[in-house]
Amino acid sequence: MPCAPMLALVRNASSLRMIVATMSPFFESPAYQEAVARLEYALERRDRVAILTGAIGSGKTTLLEKWTTQQRRRGAIVVYLQTPGTFEHDFLWDLAIQLQANVGLATTPPELWFAIREQLAAFVLEQRSVVIVVDHVEEIARETADILLTLARLHCGGQTSATLVLAVDSQDLASFDTRLTKLADLKIELEAWDAGDVAAYTEAYQAAHPETKLELDSAAIEAVSRYSGGLPRVISQILDLSRLATEASQSPAVTPETVEAIREELL
């Protein structure tokens, strides 16, 4: 392929680790803004459970990281469990600590559970808004799902102060615990970017890396959109590798052939 020599240089570059880096710069696509608006709506209605879904690489974790930070700044009690794991004790421990419950290293699972429920009841009396977010929820064990089910039924929605937000990859949604999906008041789909979003992000990316002078014409941007499937993570990786490839070749132009070869390299 035309860009094979450039990719050979990129493979040997010490900065290849960039392909697994988080997106830079951050870009609020219309899909992101719509998903945030719907999460805000779920809190306003005091929904019991809201499910955020989307393809792998669609930006669910990035969205939740930024959204939970905003909620904390507004004074909400926010629990954000990014890696729920498979052990009941670890899950209860993380949940108790983030809820600011009075627990210690020797606290047993039943005591952790009691402290969690006691703290949630206290937040109701204090009229504090509580958001419990569990990312990658498709990875949890059934025992952990049982905990979430009890939380949702007894401490979320209606007159309580808590809302449970579950993030699950769309490919796993059909096989996810139906006991929880049936409790969902709202399902939010984080959609992929269209070509216009890719073009806008490319401009932001170019501005963030002025030293590279990365050049993508409309054909190259369309290729990025097509080969990435509109997934932000893949788009960011393609642009990162394009930047390294153009630096190695000393040519700022990115062609559709370059994008195709980079995508094959990522697969």
PDB file of C-alpha atoms in Angstrom:
ATOM      1  CA  MET A   1       0.000   0.000   0.000  1.00  0.00           C
ATOM      2  CA  PRO A   2       1.195   3.591  -0.612  1.00  0.00           C
ATOM      3  CA  CYS A   3       1.593   4.324   3.084  1.00  0.00           C
ATOM      4  CA  ALA A   4       3.310   1.036   4.010  1.00  0.00           C
ATOM      5  CA  PRO A   5       6.729   2.685   4.515  1.00  0.00           C
ATOM      6  CA  MET A   6       5.170   5.270   6.818  1.00  0.00           C
ATOM      7  CA  LEU A   7       3.411   2.592   8.841  1.00  0.00           C
ATOM      8  CA  ALA A   8       6.652   0.654   9.162  1.00  0.00           C
ATOM      9  CA  LEU A   9       8.186   3.730  10.759  1.00  0.00           C
ATOM     10  CA  VAL A  10       5.162   4.215  12.975  1.00  0.00           C
ATOM     11  CA  ARG A  11       5.299   0.619  14.231  1.00  0.00           C
ATOM     12  CA  ASN A  12       8.860   1.159  15.410  1.00  0.00           C
ATOM     13  CA  ALA A  13       8.246   4.580  16.939  1.00  0.00           C
ATOM     14  CA  SER A  14       8.451   4.809  20.699  1.00  0.00           C
ATOM     15  CA  SER A  15       5.326   6.958  20.684  1.00  0.00           C
ATOM     16  CA  LEU A  16       3.176   4.096  19.357  1.00  0.00           C
ATOM     17  CA  ARG A  17       1.601   3.981  22.816  1.00  0.00           C
ATOM     18  CA  MET A  18      -0.461   6.974  21.671  1.00  0.00           C
ATOM     19  CA  ILE A  19      -2.888   4.641  19.905  1.00  0.00           C
ATOM     20  CA  VAL A  20      -4.345   3.548  23.227  1.00  0.00           C
ATOM     21  CA  ALA A  21      -4.384   7.017  24.771  1.00  0.00           C
ATOM     22  CA  THR A  22      -7.588   8.772  25.697  1.00  0.00           C
ATOM     23  CA  MET A  23      -9.102  11.140  23.174  1.00  0.00           C
ATOM     24  CA  SER A  24      -7.368  14.489  22.843  1.00  0.00           C
ATOM     25  CA  PRO A  25      -8.828  17.009  22.482  1.00  0.00           C
ATOM     26  CA  PHE A  26     -12.264  16.334  23.922  1.00  0.00           C
ATOM     27  CA  PHE A  27     -15.120  16.986  21.496  1.00  0.00           C
ATOM     28  CA  GLU A  28     -18.774  17.417  22.441  1.00  0.00           C
ATOM     29  CA  SER A  29     -20.570  15.891  19.507  1.00  0.00           C
ATOM     30  CA  PRO A  30     -24.336  16.312  19.098  1.00  0.00           C
ATOM     31  CA  ALA A  31     -24.685  12.650  20.134  1.00  0.00           C
ATOM     32  CA  TYR A  32     -22.758  13.383  23.342  1.00  0.00           C
ATOM     33  CA  GLN A  33     -24.874  16.444  24.105  1.00  0.00           C
ATOM     34  CA  GLU A  34     -28.097  14.507  23.504  1.00  0.00           C
ATOM     35  CA  ALA A  35     -27.014  11.693  25.826  1.00  0.00           C
ATOM     36  CA  VAL A  36     -26.059  14.157  28.579  1.00  0.00           C
ATOM     37  CA  ALA A  37     -29.394  15.938  28.214  1.00  0.00           C
ATOM     38  CA  ARG A  38     -31.236  12.641  28.631  1.00  0.00           C
ATOM     39  CA  LEU A  39     -29.186  11.736  31.712  1.00  0.00           C
ATOM     40  CA  GLU A  40     -30.088  15.107  33.206  1.00  0.00           C
ATOM     41  CA  TYR A  41     -33.728  14.386  32.381  1.00  0.00           C
ATOM     42  CA  ALA A  42     -33.518  11.053  34.206  1.00  0.00           C
ATOM     43  CA  LEU A  43     -32.226  12.808  37.330  1.00  0.00           C
ATOM     44  CA  GLU A  44     -34.858  15.512  37.097  1.00  0.00           C
ATOM     45  CA  ARG A  45     -37.612  12.884  36.953  1.00  0.00           C
ATOM     46  CA  ARG A  46     -35.950  10.876  39.725  1.00  0.00           C
ATOM     47  CA  ASP A  47     -35.873   7.805  37.542  1.00  0.00           C
ATOM     48  CA  ARG A  48     -35.044   4.557  39.262  1.00  0.00           C
ATOM     49  CA  VAL A  49     -32.703   3.169  36.591  1.00  0.00           C
ATOM     50  CA  ALA A  50     -31.274   4.678  33.410  1.00  0.00           C
ATOM     51  CA  ILE A  51     -29.256   2.578  30.981  1.00  0.00           C
ATOM     52  CA  LEU A  52     -26.557   4.145  28.802  1.00  0.00           C
ATOM     53  CA  THR A  53     -25.629   1.946  25.883  1.00  0.00           C
ATOM     54  CA  GLY A  54     -23.547   2.199  22.749  1.00  0.00           C
ATOM     55  CA  ALA A  55     -20.967   0.309  20.737  1.00  0.00           C
ATOM     56  CA  ILE A  56     -17.518  -0.391  22.158  1.00  0.00           C
ATOM     57  CA  GLY A  57     -15.490   2.771  21.567  1.00  0.00           C
ATOM     58  CA  SER A  58     -18.518   5.068  21.308  1.00  0.00           C
ATOM     59  CA  GLY A  59     -17.353   7.191  24.256  1.00  0.00           C
ATOM     60  CA  LYS A  60     -19.556   5.983  27.116  1.00  0.00           C
ATOM     61  CA  THR A  61     -16.757   6.043  29.692  1.00  0.00           C
ATOM     62  CA  THR A  62     -15.535   9.487  28.617  1.00  0.00           C
ATOM     63  CA  LEU A  63     -19.085  10.816  28.842  1.00  0.00           C
ATOM     64  CA  LEU A  64     -19.640   9.354  32.306  1.00  0.00           C
ATOM     65  CA  GLU A  65     -16.312  10.636  33.633  1.00  0.00           C
ATOM     66  CA  LYS A  66     -17.122  14.186  32.602  1.00  0.00           C
ATOM     67  CA  TRP A  67     -20.789  14.026  33.565  1.00  0.00           C
ATOM     68  CA  THR A  68     -20.126  12.644  37.046  1.00  0.00           C
ATOM     69  CA  THR A  69     -17.540  15.381  37.611  1.00  0.00           C
ATOM     70  CA  GLN A  70     -20.185  17.976  36.733  1.00  0.00           C
ATOM     71  CA  GLN A  71     -22.663  16.370  39.120  1.00  0.00           C
ATOM     72  CA  ARG A  72     -20.159  16.487  41.987  1.00  0.00           C
ATOM     73  CA  ARG A  73     -19.533  20.169  41.336  1.00  0.00           C
ATOM     74  CA  ARG A  74     -23.282  20.735  41.642  1.00  0.00           C
ATOM     75  CA  GLY A  75     -23.277  19.141  45.085  1.00  0.00           C
ATOM     76  CA  ALA A  76     -24.617  15.687  44.288  1.00  0.00           C
ATOM     77  CA  ILE A  77     -23.337  12.567  46.002  1.00  0.00           C
ATOM     78  CA  VAL A  78     -21.820  10.616  43.123  1.00  0.00           C
ATOM     79  CA  VAL A  79     -20.680   7.011  43.114  1.00  0.00           C
ATOM     80  CA  TYR A  80     -18.775   6.060  39.972  1.00  0.00           C
ATOM     81  CA  LEU A  81     -17.741   2.417  39.757  1.00  0.00           C
ATOM     82  CA  GLN A  82     -15.712   2.045  36.569  1.00  0.00           C
ATOM     83  CA  THR A  83     -14.560  -1.532  37.055  1.00  0.00           C
ATOM     84  CA  PRO A  84     -17.227  -3.299  39.125  1.00  0.00           C
ATOM     85  CA  GLY A  85     -15.315  -6.585  39.107  1.00  0.00           C
ATOM     86  CA  THR A  86     -16.701  -9.942  40.081  1.00  0.00           C
ATOM     87  CA  PHE A  87     -16.297 -10.021  43.850  1.00  0.00           C
ATOM     88  CA  GLU A  88     -19.192  -9.003  46.058  1.00  0.00           C
ATOM     89  CA  HIS A  89     -16.964  -7.713  48.874  1.00  0.00           C
ATOM     90  CA  ASP A  90     -14.927  -5.459  46.552  1.00  0.00           C
ATOM     91  CA  PHE A  91     -18.072  -4.015  45.016  1.00  0.00           C
ATOM     92  CA  LEU A  92     -19.667  -3.323  48.401  1.00  0.00           C
ATOM     93  CA  TRP A  93     -16.435  -1.795  49.685  1.00  0.00           C
ATOM     94  CA  ASP A  94     -16.106   0.619  46.752  1.00  0.00           C
ATOM     95  CA  LEU A  95     -19.769   1.530  47.009  1.00  0.00           C
ATOM     96  CA  ALA A  96     -19.558   2.188  50.765  1.00  0.00           C
ATOM     97  CA  ILE A  97     -16.406   4.303  50.491  1.00  0.00           C
ATOM     98  CA  GLN A  98     -17.798   6.492  47.715  1.00  0.00           C
ATOM     99  CA  LEU A  99     -21.033   6.953  49.649  1.00  0.00           C
ATOM    100  CA  GLN A 100     -18.916   8.155  52.588  1.00  0.00           C
ATOM    101  CA  ALA A 101     -20.300   5.410  54.825  1.00  0.00           C
ATOM    102  CA  ASN A 102     -18.644   4.723  58.166  1.00  0.00           C
ATOM    103  CA  VAL A 103     -16.717   1.532  57.369  1.00  0.00           C
ATOM    104  CA  GLY A 104     -13.258   0.143  58.040  1.00  0.00           C
ATOM    105  CA  LEU A 105     -10.879  -2.447  56.641  1.00  0.00           C
ATOM    106  CA  ALA A 106     -12.329  -5.150  58.880  1.00  0.00           C
ATOM    107  CA  THR A 107     -15.961  -4.432  57.965  1.00  0.00           C
ATOM    108  CA  THR A 108     -17.668  -7.605  56.768  1.00  0.00           C
ATOM    109  CA  PRO A 109     -19.928  -7.756  53.674  1.00  0.00           C
ATOM    110  CA  PRO A 110     -23.150  -7.812  55.746  1.00  0.00           C
ATOM    111  CA  GLU A 111     -21.879  -4.816  57.735  1.00  0.00           C
ATOM    112  CA  LEU A 112     -20.899  -3.014  54.527  1.00  0.00           C
ATOM    113  CA  TRP A 113     -24.365  -3.615  53.113  1.00  0.00           C
ATOM    114  CA  PHE A 114     -26.013  -2.333  56.287  1.00  0.00           C
ATOM    115  CA  ALA A 115     -23.805   0.792  56.294  1.00  0.00           C
ATOM    116  CA  ILE A 116     -24.620   1.480  52.639  1.00  0.00           C
ATOM    117  CA  ARG A 117     -28.365   1.272  53.173  1.00  0.00           C
ATOM    118  CA  GLU A 118     -28.126   3.362  56.345  1.00  0.00           C
ATOM    119  CA  GLN A 119     -26.182   6.058  54.507  1.00  0.00           C
ATOM    120  CA  LEU A 120     -28.644   6.126  51.618  1.00  0.00           C
ATOM    121  CA  ALA A 121     -31.505   6.535  54.093  1.00  0.00           C
ATOM    122  CA  ALA A 122     -29.639   9.445  55.692  1.00  0.00           C
ATOM    123  CA  PHE A 123     -29.237  11.145  52.300  1.00  0.00           C
ATOM    124  CA  VAL A 124     -33.006  10.919  51.806  1.00  0.00           C
ATOM    125  CA  LEU A 125     -33.578  12.771  55.092  1.00  0.00           C
ATOM    126  CA  GLU A 126     -30.980  15.363  54.088  1.00  0.00           C
ATOM    127  CA  GLN A 127     -32.609  15.676  50.642  1.00  0.00           C
ATOM    128  CA  ARG A 128     -29.268  15.052  48.964  1.00  0.00           C
ATOM    129  CA  SER A 129     -29.233  13.997  45.339  1.00  0.00           C
ATOM    130  CA  VAL A 130     -27.448  10.665  44.841  1.00  0.00           C
ATOM    131  CA  VAL A 131     -26.222   9.224  41.542  1.00  0.00           C
ATOM    132  CA  ILE A 132     -24.836   5.687  41.438  1.00  0.00           C
ATOM    133  CA  VAL A 133     -23.066   4.995  38.146  1.00  0.00           C
ATOM    134  CA  VAL A 134     -21.765   1.559  37.201  1.00  0.00           C
ATOM    135  CA  ASP A 135     -19.682   1.402  34.015  1.00  0.00           C
ATOM    136  CA  HIS A 136     -18.983  -1.850  32.134  1.00  0.00           C
ATOM    137  CA  VAL A 137     -21.887  -3.372  34.015  1.00  0.00           C
ATOM    138  CA  GLU A 138     -21.974  -6.313  31.606  1.00  0.00           C
ATOM    139  CA  GLU A 139     -18.882  -7.640  33.424  1.00  0.00           C
ATOM    140  CA  ILE A 140     -20.490  -8.027  36.835  1.00  0.00           C
ATOM    141  CA  ALA A 141     -21.242 -11.364  38.484  1.00  0.00           C
ATOM    142  CA  ARG A 142     -24.779 -12.377  39.390  1.00  0.00           C
ATOM    143  CA  GLU A 143     -24.096 -11.693  43.085  1.00  0.00           C
ATOM    144  CA  THR A 144     -23.223  -8.096  42.234  1.00  0.00           C
ATOM    145  CA  ALA A 145     -26.283  -7.828  40.012  1.00  0.00           C
ATOM    146  CA  ASP A 146     -28.346  -8.925  43.014  1.00  0.00           C
ATOM    147  CA  ILE A 147     -26.924  -5.983  44.986  1.00  0.00           C
ATOM    148  CA  LEU A 148     -27.796  -3.563  42.187  1.00  0.00           C
ATOM    149  CA  LEU A 149     -31.278  -5.018  41.979  1.00  0.00           C
ATOM    150  CA  THR A 150     -31.864  -4.439  45.699  1.00  0.00           C
ATOM    151  CA  LEU A 151     -30.465  -0.914  45.436  1.00  0.00           C
ATOM    152  CA  ALA A 152     -32.743  -0.123  42.515  1.00  0.00           C
ATOM    153  CA  ARG A 153     -35.863  -1.531  44.137  1.00  0.00           C
ATOM    154  CA  LEU A 154     -35.407  -0.081  47.626  1.00  0.00           C
ATOM    155  CA  HIS A 155     -33.268   3.025  47.289  1.00  0.00           C
ATOM    156  CA  CYS A 156     -33.714   4.455  43.785  1.00  0.00           C
ATOM    157  CA  GLY A 157     -36.466   6.426  42.087  1.00  0.00           C
ATOM    158  CA  GLY A 158     -39.677   7.982  43.349  1.00  0.00           C
ATOM    159  CA  GLN A 159     -39.428   9.498  46.823  1.00  0.00           C
ATOM    160  CA  THR A 160     -35.848   8.322  47.328  1.00  0.00           C
ATOM    161  CA  SER A 161     -32.896  10.519  46.450  1.00  0.00           C
ATOM    162  CA  ALA A 162     -30.963   8.119  44.211  1.00  0.00           C
ATOM    163  CA  THR A 163     -30.813   7.226  40.540  1.00  0.00           C
ATOM    164  CA  LEU A 164     -28.900   4.210  39.253  1.00  0.00           C
ATOM    165  CA  VAL A 165     -27.120   4.687  35.911  1.00  0.00           C
ATOM    166  CA  LEU A 166     -25.840   1.535  34.213  1.00  0.00           C
ATOM    167  CA  ALA A 167     -23.512   1.632  31.202  1.00  0.00           C
ATOM    168  CA  VAL A 168     -23.441  -1.460  29.013  1.00  0.00           C
ATOM    169  CA  ASP A 169     -22.027  -2.187  25.566  1.00  0.00           C
ATOM    170  CA  SER A 170     -24.847  -2.476  23.048  1.00  0.00           C
ATOM    171  CA  GLN A 171     -23.617  -5.881  21.877  1.00  0.00           C
ATOM    172  CA  ASP A 172     -24.159  -7.214  25.418  1.00  0.00           C
ATOM    173  CA  LEU A 173     -27.475  -5.517  26.133  1.00  0.00           C
ATOM    174  CA  ALA A 174     -29.658  -8.380  24.893  1.00  0.00           C
ATOM    175  CA  SER A 175     -27.917 -10.866  27.196  1.00  0.00           C
ATOM    176  CA  PHE A 176     -27.694  -8.519  30.179  1.00  0.00           C
ATOM    177  CA  ASP A 177     -29.633  -9.257  33.387  1.00  0.00           C
ATOM    178  CA  THR A 178     -33.280  -8.734  32.425  1.00  0.00           C
ATOM    179  CA  ARG A 179     -34.223  -8.104  36.046  1.00  0.00           C
ATOM    180  CA  LEU A 180     -32.361  -4.790  35.822  1.00  0.00           C
ATOM    181  CA  THR A 181     -33.326  -3.861  32.270  1.00  0.00           C
ATOM    182  CA  LYS A 182     -37.005  -4.261  33.162  1.00  0.00           C
ATOM    183  CA  LEU A 183     -36.551  -1.659  35.910  1.00  0.00           C
ATOM    184  CA  ALA A 184     -35.053   0.890  33.511  1.00  0.00           C
ATOM    185  CA  ASP A 185     -37.157   4.021  33.106  1.00  0.00           C
ATOM    186  CA  LEU A 186     -34.946   5.288  30.298  1.00  0.00           C
ATOM    187  CA  LYS A 187     -32.528   3.759  27.787  1.00  0.00           C
ATOM    188  CA  ILE A 188     -30.021   6.148  26.237  1.00  0.00           C
ATOM    189  CA  GLU A 189     -28.210   5.173  23.038  1.00  0.00           C
ATOM    190  CA  LEU A 190     -24.896   6.962  22.467  1.00  0.00           C
ATOM    191  CA  GLU A 191     -24.832   7.123  18.697  1.00  0.00           C
ATOM    192  CA  ALA A 192     -21.785   7.051  16.439  1.00  0.00           C
ATOM    193  CA  TRP A 193     -20.437  10.214  14.824  1.00  0.00           C
ATOM    194  CA  ASP A 194     -21.412  11.191  11.314  1.00  0.00           C
ATOM    195  CA  ALA A 195     -19.032  12.680   8.736  1.00  0.00           C
ATOM    196  CA  GLY A 196     -19.783  16.212   9.955  1.00  0.00           C
ATOM    197  CA  ASP A 197     -18.795  15.265  13.497  1.00  0.00           C
ATOM    198  CA  VAL A 198     -15.586  13.689  12.211  1.00  0.00           C
ATOM    199  CA  ALA A 199     -14.758  16.875  10.277  1.00  0.00           C
ATOM    200  CA  ALA A 200     -15.383  19.050  13.349  1.00  0.00           C
ATOM    201  CA  TYR A 201     -13.259  16.798  15.562  1.00  0.00           C
ATOM    202  CA  THR A 202     -10.484  16.771  12.951  1.00  0.00           C
ATOM    203  CA  GLU A 203     -10.369  20.575  13.058  1.00  0.00           C
ATOM    204  CA  ALA A 204     -10.134  20.491  16.856  1.00  0.00           C
ATOM    205  CA  TYR A 205      -7.410  17.841  16.625  1.00  0.00           C
ATOM    206  CA  GLN A 206      -5.425  19.910  14.129  1.00  0.00           C
ATOM    207  CA  ALA A 207      -5.678  22.956  16.404  1.00  0.00           C
ATOM    208  CA  ALA A 208      -4.441  20.881  19.350  1.00  0.00           C
ATOM    209  CA  HIS A 209      -1.387  19.724  17.375  1.00  0.00           C
ATOM    210  CA  PRO A 210      -0.302  22.769  15.343  1.00  0.00           C
ATOM    211  CA  GLU A 211       3.286  21.548  15.185  1.00  0.00           C
ATOM    212  CA  THR A 212       2.294  18.635  12.935  1.00  0.00           C
ATOM    213  CA  LYS A 213       0.225  20.512  10.328  1.00  0.00           C
ATOM    214  CA  LEU A 214      -1.900  17.444   9.656  1.00  0.00           C
ATOM    215  CA  GLU A 215      -3.814  17.872   6.388  1.00  0.00           C
ATOM    216  CA  LEU A 216      -6.994  15.943   5.593  1.00  0.00           C
ATOM    217  CA  ASP A 217      -9.153  16.822   2.609  1.00  0.00           C
ATOM    218  CA  SER A 218     -12.822  15.859   2.307  1.00  0.00           C
ATOM    219  CA  ALA A 219     -11.939  12.454   0.831  1.00  0.00           C
ATOM    220  CA  ALA A 220      -9.608  11.662   3.728  1.00  0.00           C
ATOM    221  CA  ILE A 221     -12.200  12.763   6.293  1.00  0.00           C
ATOM    222  CA  GLU A 222     -14.825  10.607   4.585  1.00  0.00           C
ATOM    223  CA  ALA A 223     -12.383   7.692   4.773  1.00  0.00           C
ATOM    224  CA  VAL A 224     -11.837   8.287   8.503  1.00  0.00           C
ATOM    225  CA  SER A 225     -15.599   8.299   8.998  1.00  0.00           C
ATOM    226  CA  ARG A 226     -16.084   5.127   6.956  1.00  0.00           C
ATOM    227  CA  TYR A 227     -13.232   3.040   8.350  1.00  0.00           C
ATOM    228  CA  SER A 228     -13.854   4.089  11.959  1.00  0.00           C
ATOM    229  CA  GLY A 229     -17.555   3.325  11.908  1.00  0.00           C
ATOM    230  CA  GLY A 230     -18.021   6.748  13.510  1.00  0.00           C
ATOM    231  CA  LEU A 231     -16.562   5.496  16.807  1.00  0.00           C
ATOM    232  CA  PRO A 232     -14.686   8.269  18.668  1.00  0.00           C
ATOM    233  CA  ARG A 233     -12.031   5.930  20.067  1.00  0.00           C
ATOM    234  CA  VAL A 234     -11.135   4.599  16.621  1.00  0.00           C
ATOM    235  CA  ILE A 235     -11.239   8.078  15.060  1.00  0.00           C
ATOM    236  CA  SER A 236      -8.793   9.327  17.677  1.00  0.00           C
ATOM    237  CA  GLN A 237      -6.494   6.347  17.099  1.00  0.00           C
ATOM    238  CA  ILE A 238      -6.538   6.864  13.327  1.00  0.00           C
ATOM    239  CA  LEU A 239      -5.622  10.532  13.699  1.00  0.00           C
ATOM    240  CA  ASP A 240      -2.890   9.720  16.223  1.00  0.00           C
ATOM    241  CA  LEU A 241      -1.305   7.203  13.857  1.00  0.00           C
ATOM    242  CA  SER A 242      -1.818   9.526  10.887  1.00  0.00           C
ATOM    243  CA  ARG A 243       0.098  12.204  12.752  1.00  0.00           C
ATOM    244  CA  LEU A 244       2.966   9.825  13.497  1.00  0.00           C
ATOM    245  CA  ALA A 245       2.987   8.562   9.923  1.00  0.00           C
ATOM    246  CA  THR A 246       3.080  12.047   8.409  1.00  0.00           C
ATOM    247  CA  GLU A 247       5.829  13.100  10.806  1.00  0.00           C
ATOM    248  CA  ALA A 248       7.855  10.064   9.757  1.00  0.00           C
ATOM    249  CA  SER A 249       7.338  10.757   6.047  1.00  0.00           C
ATOM    250  CA  GLN A 250       7.699  14.544   6.411  1.00  0.00           C
ATOM    251  CA  SER A 251       4.503  14.969   4.400  1.00  0.00           C
ATOM    252  CA  PRO A 252       1.475  16.520   6.134  1.00  0.00           C
ATOM    253  CA  ALA A 253      -1.115  15.129   3.706  1.00  0.00           C
ATOM    254  CA  VAL A 254      -3.280  12.203   4.803  1.00  0.00           C
ATOM    255  CA  THR A 255      -4.878  10.242   1.964  1.00  0.00           C
ATOM    256  CA  PRO A 256      -7.770   7.755   2.018  1.00  0.00           C
ATOM    257  CA  GLU A 257      -5.190   5.033   1.323  1.00  0.00           C
ATOM    258  CA  THR A 258      -3.272   6.091   4.427  1.00  0.00           C
ATOM    259  CA  VAL A 259      -6.438   5.885   6.502  1.00  0.00           C
ATOM    260  CA  GLU A 260      -7.312   2.439   5.112  1.00  0.00           C
ATOM    261  CA  ALA A 261      -3.858   1.057   5.878  1.00  0.00           C
ATOM    262  CA  ILE A 262      -3.905   2.511   9.390  1.00  0.00           C
ATOM    263  CA  ARG A 263      -7.296   0.969  10.075  1.00  0.00           C
ATOM    264  CA  GLU A 264      -5.986  -2.415   8.951  1.00  0.00           C
ATOM    265  CA  GLU A 265      -3.037  -1.929  11.290  1.00  0.00           C
ATOM    266  CA  LEU A 266      -5.434  -1.319  14.191  1.00  0.00           C
ATOM    267  CA  LEU A 267      -7.524  -4.429  13.511  1.00  0.00           C
TER     268      LEU A 267
END
